[in-house]
mmCIF file of C-alpha atoms and ligand atoms in Angstrom:
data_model
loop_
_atom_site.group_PDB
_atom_site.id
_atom_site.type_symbol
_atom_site.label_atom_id
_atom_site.label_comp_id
_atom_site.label_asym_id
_atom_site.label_seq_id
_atom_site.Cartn_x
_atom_site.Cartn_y
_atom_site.Cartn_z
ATOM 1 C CA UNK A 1 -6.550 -2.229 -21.431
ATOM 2 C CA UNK A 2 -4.497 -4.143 -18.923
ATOM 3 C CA UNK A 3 -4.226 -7.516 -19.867
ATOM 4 C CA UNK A 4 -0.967 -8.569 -20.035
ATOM 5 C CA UNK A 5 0.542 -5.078 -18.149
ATOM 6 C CA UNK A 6 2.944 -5.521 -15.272
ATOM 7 C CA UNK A 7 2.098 -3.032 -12.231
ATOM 8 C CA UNK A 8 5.416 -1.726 -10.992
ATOM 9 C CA UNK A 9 4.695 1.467 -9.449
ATOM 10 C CA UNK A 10 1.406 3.855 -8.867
ATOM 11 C CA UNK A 11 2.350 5.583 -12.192
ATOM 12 C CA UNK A 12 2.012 3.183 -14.588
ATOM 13 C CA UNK A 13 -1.650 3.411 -14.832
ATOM 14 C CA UNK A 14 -3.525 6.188 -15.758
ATOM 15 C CA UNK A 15 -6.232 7.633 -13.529
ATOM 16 C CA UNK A 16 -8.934 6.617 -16.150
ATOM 17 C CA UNK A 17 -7.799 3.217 -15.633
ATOM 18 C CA UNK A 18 -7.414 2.823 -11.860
ATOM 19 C CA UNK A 19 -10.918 4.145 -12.095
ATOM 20 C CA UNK A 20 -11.906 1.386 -13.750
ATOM 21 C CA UNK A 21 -10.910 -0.376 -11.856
ATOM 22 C CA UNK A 22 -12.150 0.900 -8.835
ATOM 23 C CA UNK A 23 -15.366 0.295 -10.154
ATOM 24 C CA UNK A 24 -15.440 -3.298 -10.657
ATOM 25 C CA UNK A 25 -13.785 -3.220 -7.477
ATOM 26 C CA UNK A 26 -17.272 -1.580 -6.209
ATOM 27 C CA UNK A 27 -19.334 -4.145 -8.362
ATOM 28 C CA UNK A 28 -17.692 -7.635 -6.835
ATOM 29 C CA UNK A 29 -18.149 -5.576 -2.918
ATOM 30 C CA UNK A 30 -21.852 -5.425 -4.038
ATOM 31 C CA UNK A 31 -22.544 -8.374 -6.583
ATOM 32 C CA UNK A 32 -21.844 -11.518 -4.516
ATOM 33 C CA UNK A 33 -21.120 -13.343 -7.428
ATOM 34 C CA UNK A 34 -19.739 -11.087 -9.939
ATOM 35 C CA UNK A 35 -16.371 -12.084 -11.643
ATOM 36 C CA UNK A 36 -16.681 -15.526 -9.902
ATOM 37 C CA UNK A 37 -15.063 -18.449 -11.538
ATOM 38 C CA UNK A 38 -13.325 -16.018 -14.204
ATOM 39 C CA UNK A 39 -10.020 -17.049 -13.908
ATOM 40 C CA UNK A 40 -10.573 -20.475 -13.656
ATOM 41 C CA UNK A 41 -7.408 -22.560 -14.964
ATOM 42 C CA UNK A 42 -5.176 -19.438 -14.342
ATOM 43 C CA UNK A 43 -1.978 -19.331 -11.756
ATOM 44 C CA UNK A 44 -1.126 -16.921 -9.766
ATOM 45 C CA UNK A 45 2.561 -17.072 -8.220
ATOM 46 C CA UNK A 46 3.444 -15.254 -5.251
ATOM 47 C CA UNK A 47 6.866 -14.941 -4.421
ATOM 48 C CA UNK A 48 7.701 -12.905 -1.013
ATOM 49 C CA UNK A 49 11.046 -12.632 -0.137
ATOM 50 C CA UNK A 50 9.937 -10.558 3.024
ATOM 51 C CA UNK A 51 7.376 -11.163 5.711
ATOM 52 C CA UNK A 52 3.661 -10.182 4.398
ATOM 53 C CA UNK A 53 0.503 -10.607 5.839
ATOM 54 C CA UNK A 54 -2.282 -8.711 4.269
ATOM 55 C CA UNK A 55 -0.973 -8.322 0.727
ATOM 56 C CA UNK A 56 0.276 -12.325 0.450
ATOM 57 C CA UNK A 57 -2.827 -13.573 1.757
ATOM 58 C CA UNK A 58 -5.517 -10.998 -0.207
ATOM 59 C CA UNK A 59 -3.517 -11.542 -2.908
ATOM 60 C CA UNK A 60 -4.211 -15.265 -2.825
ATOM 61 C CA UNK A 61 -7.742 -15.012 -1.622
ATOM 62 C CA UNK A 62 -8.409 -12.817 -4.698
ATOM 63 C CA UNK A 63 -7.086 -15.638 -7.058
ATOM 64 C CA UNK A 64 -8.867 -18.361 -5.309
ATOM 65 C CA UNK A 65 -12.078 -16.812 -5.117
ATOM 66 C CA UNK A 66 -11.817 -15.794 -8.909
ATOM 67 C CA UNK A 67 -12.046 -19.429 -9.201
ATOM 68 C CA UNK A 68 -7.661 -19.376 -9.982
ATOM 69 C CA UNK A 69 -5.175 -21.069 -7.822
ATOM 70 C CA UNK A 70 -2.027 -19.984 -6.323
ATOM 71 C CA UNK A 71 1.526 -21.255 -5.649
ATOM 72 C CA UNK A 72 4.547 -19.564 -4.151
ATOM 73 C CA UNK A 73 6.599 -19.287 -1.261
ATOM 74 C CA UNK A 74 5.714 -16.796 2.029
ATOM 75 C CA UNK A 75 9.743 -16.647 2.562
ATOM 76 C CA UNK A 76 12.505 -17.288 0.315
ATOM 77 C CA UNK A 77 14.318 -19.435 3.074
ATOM 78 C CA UNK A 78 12.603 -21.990 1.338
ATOM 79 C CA UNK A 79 13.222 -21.253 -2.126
ATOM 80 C CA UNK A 80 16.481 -21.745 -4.081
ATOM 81 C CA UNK A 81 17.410 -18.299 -2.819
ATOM 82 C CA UNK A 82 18.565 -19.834 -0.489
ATOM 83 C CA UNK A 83 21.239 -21.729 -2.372
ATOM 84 C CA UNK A 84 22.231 -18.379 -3.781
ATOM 85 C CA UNK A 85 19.877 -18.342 -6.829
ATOM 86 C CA UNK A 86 19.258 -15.012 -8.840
ATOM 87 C CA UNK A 87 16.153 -12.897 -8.584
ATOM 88 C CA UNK A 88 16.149 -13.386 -12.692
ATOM 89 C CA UNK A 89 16.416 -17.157 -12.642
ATOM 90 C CA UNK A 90 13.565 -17.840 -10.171
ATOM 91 C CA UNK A 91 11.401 -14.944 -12.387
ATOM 92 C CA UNK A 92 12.690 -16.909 -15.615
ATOM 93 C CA UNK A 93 12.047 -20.196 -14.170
ATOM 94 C CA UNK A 94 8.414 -18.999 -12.593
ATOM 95 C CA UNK A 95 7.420 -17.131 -15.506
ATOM 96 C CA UNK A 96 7.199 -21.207 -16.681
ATOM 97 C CA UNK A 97 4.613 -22.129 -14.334
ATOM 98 C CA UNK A 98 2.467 -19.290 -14.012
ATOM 99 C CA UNK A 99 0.268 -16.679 -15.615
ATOM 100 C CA UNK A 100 0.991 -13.702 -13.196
ATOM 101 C CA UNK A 101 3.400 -13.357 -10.556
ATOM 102 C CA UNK A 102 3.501 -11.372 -7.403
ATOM 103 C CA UNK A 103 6.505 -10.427 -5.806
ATOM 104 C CA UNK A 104 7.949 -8.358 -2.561
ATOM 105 C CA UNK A 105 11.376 -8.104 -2.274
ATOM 106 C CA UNK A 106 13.574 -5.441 0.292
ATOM 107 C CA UNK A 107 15.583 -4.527 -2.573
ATOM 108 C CA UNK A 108 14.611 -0.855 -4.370
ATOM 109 C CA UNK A 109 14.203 -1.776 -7.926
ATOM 110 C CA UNK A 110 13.602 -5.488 -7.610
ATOM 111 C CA UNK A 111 10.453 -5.838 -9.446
ATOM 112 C CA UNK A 112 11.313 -3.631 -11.857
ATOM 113 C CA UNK A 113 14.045 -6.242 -12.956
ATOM 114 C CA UNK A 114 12.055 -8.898 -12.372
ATOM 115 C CA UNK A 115 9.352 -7.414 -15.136
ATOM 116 C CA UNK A 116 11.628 -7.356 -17.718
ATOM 117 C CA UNK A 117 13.202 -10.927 -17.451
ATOM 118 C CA UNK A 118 9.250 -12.556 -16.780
ATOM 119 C CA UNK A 119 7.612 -13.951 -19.618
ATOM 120 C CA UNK A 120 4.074 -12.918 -17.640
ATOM 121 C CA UNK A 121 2.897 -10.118 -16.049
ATOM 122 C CA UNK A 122 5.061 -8.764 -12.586
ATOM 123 C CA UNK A 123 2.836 -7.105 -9.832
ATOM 124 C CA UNK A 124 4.815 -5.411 -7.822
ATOM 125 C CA UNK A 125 3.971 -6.115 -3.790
ATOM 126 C CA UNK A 126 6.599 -3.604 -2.505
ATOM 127 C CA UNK A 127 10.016 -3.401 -2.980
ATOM 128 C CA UNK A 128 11.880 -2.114 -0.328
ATOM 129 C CA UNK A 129 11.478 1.307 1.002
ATOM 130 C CA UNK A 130 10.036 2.210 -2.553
ATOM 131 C CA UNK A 131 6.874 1.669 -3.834
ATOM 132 C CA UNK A 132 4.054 -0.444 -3.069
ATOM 133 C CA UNK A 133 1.575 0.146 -5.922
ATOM 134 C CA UNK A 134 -1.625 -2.423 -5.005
ATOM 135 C CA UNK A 135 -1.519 -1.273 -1.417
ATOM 136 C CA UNK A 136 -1.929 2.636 -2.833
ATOM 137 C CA UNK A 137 -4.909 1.213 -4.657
ATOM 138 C CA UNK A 138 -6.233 -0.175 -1.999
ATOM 139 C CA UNK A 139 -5.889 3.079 0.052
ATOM 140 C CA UNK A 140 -7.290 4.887 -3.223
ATOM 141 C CA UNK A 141 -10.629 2.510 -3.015
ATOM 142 C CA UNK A 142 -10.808 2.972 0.875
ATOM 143 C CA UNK A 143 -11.273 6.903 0.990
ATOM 144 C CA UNK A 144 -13.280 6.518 -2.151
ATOM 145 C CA UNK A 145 -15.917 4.413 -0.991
ATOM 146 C CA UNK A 146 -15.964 5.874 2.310
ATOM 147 C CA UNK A 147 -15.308 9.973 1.626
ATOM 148 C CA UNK A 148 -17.108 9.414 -1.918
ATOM 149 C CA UNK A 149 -14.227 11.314 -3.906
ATOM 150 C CA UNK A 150 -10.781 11.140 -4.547
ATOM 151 C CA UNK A 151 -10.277 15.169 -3.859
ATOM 152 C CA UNK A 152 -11.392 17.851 -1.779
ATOM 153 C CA UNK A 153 -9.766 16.936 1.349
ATOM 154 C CA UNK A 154 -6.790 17.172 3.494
ATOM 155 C CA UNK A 155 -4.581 14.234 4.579
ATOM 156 C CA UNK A 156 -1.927 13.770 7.405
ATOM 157 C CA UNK A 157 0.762 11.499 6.716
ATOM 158 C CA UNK A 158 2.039 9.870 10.638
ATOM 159 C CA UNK A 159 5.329 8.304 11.440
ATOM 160 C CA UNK A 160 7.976 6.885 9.251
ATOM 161 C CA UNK A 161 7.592 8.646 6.227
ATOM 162 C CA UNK A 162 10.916 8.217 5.308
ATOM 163 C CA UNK A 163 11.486 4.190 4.889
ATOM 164 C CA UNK A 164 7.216 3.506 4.634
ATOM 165 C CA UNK A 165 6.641 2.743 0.912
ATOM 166 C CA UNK A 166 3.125 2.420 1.020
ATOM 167 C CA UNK A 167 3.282 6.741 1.886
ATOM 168 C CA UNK A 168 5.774 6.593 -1.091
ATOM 169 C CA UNK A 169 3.266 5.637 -3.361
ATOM 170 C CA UNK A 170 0.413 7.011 -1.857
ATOM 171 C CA UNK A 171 2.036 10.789 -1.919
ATOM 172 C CA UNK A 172 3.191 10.283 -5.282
ATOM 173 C CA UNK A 173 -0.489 9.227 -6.532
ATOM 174 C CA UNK A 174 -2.966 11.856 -4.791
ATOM 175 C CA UNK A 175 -0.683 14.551 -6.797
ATOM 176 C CA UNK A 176 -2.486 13.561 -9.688
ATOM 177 C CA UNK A 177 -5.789 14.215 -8.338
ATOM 178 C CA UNK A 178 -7.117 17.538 -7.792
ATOM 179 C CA UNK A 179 -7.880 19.700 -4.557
ATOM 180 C CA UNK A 180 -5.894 17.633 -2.167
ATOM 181 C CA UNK A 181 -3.790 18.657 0.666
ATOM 182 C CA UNK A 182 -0.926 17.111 2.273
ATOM 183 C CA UNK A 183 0.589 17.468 5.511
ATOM 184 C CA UNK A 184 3.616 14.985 6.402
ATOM 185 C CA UNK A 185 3.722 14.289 10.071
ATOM 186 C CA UNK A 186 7.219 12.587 11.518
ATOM 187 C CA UNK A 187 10.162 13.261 13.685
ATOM 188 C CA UNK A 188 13.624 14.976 12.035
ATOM 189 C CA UNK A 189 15.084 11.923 11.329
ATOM 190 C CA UNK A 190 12.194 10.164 9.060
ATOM 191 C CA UNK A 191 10.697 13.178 6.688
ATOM 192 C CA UNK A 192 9.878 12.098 3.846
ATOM 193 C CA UNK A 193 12.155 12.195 0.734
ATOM 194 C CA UNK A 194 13.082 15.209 -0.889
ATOM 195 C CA UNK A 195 12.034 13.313 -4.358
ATOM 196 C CA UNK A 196 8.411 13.371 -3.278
ATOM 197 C CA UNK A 197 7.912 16.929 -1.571
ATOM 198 C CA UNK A 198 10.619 18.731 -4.039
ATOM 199 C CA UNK A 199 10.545 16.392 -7.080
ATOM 200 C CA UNK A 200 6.468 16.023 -7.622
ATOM 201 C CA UNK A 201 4.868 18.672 -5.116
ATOM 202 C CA UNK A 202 6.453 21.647 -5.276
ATOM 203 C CA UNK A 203 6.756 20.635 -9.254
ATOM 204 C CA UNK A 204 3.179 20.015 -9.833
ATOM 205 C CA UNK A 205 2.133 22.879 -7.515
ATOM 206 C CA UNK A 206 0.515 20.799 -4.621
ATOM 207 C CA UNK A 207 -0.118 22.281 -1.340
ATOM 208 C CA UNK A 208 1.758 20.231 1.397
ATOM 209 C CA UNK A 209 2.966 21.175 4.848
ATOM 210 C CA UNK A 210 5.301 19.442 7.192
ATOM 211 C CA UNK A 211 4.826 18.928 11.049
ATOM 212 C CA UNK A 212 6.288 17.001 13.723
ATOM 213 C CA UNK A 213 3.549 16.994 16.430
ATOM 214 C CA UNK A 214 0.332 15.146 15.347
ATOM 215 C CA UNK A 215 -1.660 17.281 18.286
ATOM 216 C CA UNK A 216 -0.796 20.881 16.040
ATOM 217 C CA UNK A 217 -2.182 19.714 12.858
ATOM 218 C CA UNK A 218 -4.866 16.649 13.638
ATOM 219 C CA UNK A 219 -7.855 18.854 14.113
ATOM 220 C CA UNK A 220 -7.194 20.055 9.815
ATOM 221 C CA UNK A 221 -7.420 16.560 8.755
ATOM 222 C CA UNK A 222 -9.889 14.428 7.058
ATOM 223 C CA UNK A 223 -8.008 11.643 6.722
ATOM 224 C CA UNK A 224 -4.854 10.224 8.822
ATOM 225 C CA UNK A 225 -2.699 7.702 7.549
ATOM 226 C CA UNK A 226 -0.850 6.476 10.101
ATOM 227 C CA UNK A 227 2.275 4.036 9.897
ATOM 228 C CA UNK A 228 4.535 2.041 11.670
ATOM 229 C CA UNK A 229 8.316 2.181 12.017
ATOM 230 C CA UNK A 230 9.694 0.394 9.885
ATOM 231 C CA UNK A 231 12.331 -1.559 11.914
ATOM 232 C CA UNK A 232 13.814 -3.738 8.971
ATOM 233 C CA UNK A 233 15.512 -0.411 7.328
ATOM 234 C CA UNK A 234 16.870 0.807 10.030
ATOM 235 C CA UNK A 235 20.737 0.994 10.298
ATOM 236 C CA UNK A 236 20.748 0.500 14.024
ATOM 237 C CA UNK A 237 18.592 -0.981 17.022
ATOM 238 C CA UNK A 238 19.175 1.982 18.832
ATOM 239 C CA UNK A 239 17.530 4.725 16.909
ATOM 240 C CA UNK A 240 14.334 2.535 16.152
ATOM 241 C CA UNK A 241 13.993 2.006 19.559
ATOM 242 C CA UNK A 242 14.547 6.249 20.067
ATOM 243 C CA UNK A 243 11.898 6.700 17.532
ATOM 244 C CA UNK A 244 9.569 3.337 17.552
ATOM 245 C CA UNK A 245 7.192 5.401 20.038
ATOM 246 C CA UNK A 246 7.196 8.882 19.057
ATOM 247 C CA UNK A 247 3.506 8.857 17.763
ATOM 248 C CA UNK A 248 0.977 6.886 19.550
ATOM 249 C CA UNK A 249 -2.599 7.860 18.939
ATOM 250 C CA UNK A 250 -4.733 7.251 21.397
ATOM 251 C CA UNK A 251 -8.532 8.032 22.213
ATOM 252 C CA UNK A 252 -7.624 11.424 23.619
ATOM 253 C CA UNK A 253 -6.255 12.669 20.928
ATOM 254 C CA UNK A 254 -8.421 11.580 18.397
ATOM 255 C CA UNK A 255 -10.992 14.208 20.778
ATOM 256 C CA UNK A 256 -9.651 16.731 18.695
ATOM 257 C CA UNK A 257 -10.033 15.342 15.341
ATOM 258 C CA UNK A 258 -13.266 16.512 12.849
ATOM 259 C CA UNK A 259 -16.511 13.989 13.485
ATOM 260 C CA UNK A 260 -15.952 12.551 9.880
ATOM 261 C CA UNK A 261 -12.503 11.909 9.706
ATOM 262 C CA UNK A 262 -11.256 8.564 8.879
ATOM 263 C CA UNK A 263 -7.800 6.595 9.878
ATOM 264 C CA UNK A 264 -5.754 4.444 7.590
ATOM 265 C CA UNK A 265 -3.213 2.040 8.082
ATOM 266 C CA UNK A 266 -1.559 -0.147 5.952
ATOM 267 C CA UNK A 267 -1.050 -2.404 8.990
ATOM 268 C CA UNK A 268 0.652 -4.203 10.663
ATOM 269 C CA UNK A 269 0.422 -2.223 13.766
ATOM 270 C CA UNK A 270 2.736 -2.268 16.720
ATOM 271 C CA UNK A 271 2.499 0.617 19.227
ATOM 272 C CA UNK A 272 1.084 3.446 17.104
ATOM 273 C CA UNK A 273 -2.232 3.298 17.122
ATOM 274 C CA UNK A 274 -3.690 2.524 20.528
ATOM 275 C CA UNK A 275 -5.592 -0.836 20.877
ATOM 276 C CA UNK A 276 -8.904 1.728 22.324
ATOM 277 C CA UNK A 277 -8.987 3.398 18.813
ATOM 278 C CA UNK A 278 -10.156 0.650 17.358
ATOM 279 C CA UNK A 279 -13.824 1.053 18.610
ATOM 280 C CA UNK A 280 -13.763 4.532 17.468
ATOM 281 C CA UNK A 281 -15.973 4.636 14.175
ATOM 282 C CA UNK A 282 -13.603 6.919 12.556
ATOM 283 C CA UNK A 283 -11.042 3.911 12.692
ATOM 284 C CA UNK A 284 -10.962 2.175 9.230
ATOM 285 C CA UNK A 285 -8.057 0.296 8.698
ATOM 286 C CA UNK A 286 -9.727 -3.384 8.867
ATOM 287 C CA UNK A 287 -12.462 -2.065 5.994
ATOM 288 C CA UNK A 288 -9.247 -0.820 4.483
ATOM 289 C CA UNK A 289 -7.559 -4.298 4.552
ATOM 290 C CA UNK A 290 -11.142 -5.822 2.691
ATOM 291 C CA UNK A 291 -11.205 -3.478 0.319
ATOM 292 C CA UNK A 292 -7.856 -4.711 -0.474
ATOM 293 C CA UNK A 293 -9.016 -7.820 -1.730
ATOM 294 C CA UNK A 294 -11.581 -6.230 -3.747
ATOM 295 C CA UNK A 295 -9.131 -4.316 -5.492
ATOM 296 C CA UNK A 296 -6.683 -7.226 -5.946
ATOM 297 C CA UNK A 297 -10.083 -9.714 -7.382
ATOM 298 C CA UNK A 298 -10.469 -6.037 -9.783
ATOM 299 C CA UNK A 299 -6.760 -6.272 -10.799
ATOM 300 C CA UNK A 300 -6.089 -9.694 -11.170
ATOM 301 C CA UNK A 301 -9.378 -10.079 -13.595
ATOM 302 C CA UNK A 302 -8.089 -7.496 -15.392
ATOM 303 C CA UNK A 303 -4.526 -8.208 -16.234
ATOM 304 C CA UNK A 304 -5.263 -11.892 -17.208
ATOM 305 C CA UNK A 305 -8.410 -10.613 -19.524
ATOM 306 C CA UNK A 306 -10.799 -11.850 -17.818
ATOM 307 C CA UNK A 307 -12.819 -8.496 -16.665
ATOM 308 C CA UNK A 308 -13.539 -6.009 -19.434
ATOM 309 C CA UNK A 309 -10.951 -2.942 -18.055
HETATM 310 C C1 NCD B 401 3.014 -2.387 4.528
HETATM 311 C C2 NCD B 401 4.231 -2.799 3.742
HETATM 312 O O1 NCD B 401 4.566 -3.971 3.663
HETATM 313 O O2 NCD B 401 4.841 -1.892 3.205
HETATM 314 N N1 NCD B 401 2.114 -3.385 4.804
HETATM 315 C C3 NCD B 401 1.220 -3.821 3.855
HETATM 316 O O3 NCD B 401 1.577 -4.238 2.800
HETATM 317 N N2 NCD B 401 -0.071 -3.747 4.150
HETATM 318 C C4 NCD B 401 3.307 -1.536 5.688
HETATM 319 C C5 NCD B 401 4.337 -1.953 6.680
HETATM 320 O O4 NCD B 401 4.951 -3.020 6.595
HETATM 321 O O5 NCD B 401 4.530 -1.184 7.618
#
């Protein structure tokens, strides 16, 4: 059951659950009207304390077309953060208002603290260059519904694996499936942590590779999950801009890649994905940002009781 959980990172549900929730996920993409009007006379906060698109505005487009409503702020300029309020005195305060709350913040840990001072249920929306649990779901539903399994396949991680939370998460996650593959893809100075490929792959046994040129290992992949640089962790200008180019995959490159493989992105894009991919069939990421909001409708249900999972 999840009523009443808080969603803090990948981990704390179990695959029987996200399952479930995959599939009402797969029921409200199908049923027009299923789970319509089931949270009616709920809240959903959404505090973001760091720019969002996608997540912010699914979020809130889940709620309001579960029949809920939504307040919040898109950036905490305008809250009492501003005056130099705590991150546990607007949760405490919130928790007040509303029946769930939302919340990105750049600090590592952030929503974990803010879980255990709510009075409601926390869903974490990313906090800093840690985890970013609903996006992972949403990735989860994406090569689901268009691979048909979560296993047998190999995926190439692209860019900055080293700050990008959402390959955090994602990494973390498909180590608890079965028969998957991973191959890390990024210059020298943004591998990804040593907690993910020593602390859960080499631990759990699960084949992974690491590369640095996308052209050596794109033609082994079945899905590529590409991702920007993330510019806001960066120490200095300078070695973002060294590094804010080094992949850019175009439609020449995607010639070598197998007929049925599929790219992610969490998006936003800037430079790393050419603009021509887009037409390419095998490019997924705006299916991947509506299957987002199916996931969110699925999760949002659930925690405030109103979907049986
Ligand atoms: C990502 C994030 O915020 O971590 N975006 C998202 O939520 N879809 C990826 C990013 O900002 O690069």
């Amino acid at each position: 059951m999840l009523e009443g959980r808080s969603l803090i990172e990948p981990g704390d549900f179990s695959l029987e659950e996200m399952n479930a929730l995959f599939s009402l996920a797969e029921k409200i993409e199908t049923g027009k009207n299923f789970l319509r009007e089931s949270c009616r006379g709920r809240l959903l906060a959404s505090l973001f304390f760091e720019p969002s698109t996608r997540t912010r505005l699914s979020f809130e487009a889940a709620m309001l077309r579960l029949g809920g409503s939504c307040l919040g702020f898109a950036e905490p300029g305008s809250s009492s953060a501003a005056k130099g309020e705590s991150l546990s005195d607007t949760i405490r305060t919130v928790s007040c208002y509303a029946d769930v709350i939302v919340m990105r913040n750049p600090k590592e840990g952030a929503a974990l603290l803010a879980s255990r001072v709510a009075s409601v249920p926390v869903i974490n929306a990313g906090d800093g260059g840690h985890h970013h649990p609903t996006q992972t779901l949403t990735d989860l539903l994406t090569i689901k519904r268009l691979r048909g399994a979560l296993g047998g396949f190999t995926i190439g991680f692209c860019g900055d694996l080293k700050f990008g939370r959402t390959v955090h998460s994602l990494a973390k996650t498909l180590a608890r499936y079965q028969g998957i593959k991973q191959i890390f893809i990024s210059p020298p100075e943004l591998t990804v942590p040593n907690y993910i490929t020593k602390g859960v792959l080499e631990k759990e046994g699960i084949p992974y590779q690491e590369a640095e040129k996308l052209e050596d290992v794109i033609s082994s992949l079945d899905v590529l999950y590409m991702t920007r640089v993330q510019r806001e962790r960066f120490f200095n200008e300078e070695d973002y801009i060294r590094l804010k180019d080094f992949y850019v995959l175009t439609r020449e490159k995607m010639e070598a890649a197998k007929q049925d493989m599929i790219v992610l992105h969490p998006l936003p894009r800037v430079n790393e994905i050419a603009a021509e991919v887009d037409a390419d069939p095998r490019a997924v990421y705006f299916e991947q940002a509506r299957y987002g909001m199916y996931i969110r409708m699925a999760l949002l249900a659930s925690i405030l009781g109103a979907a049986p999972c």
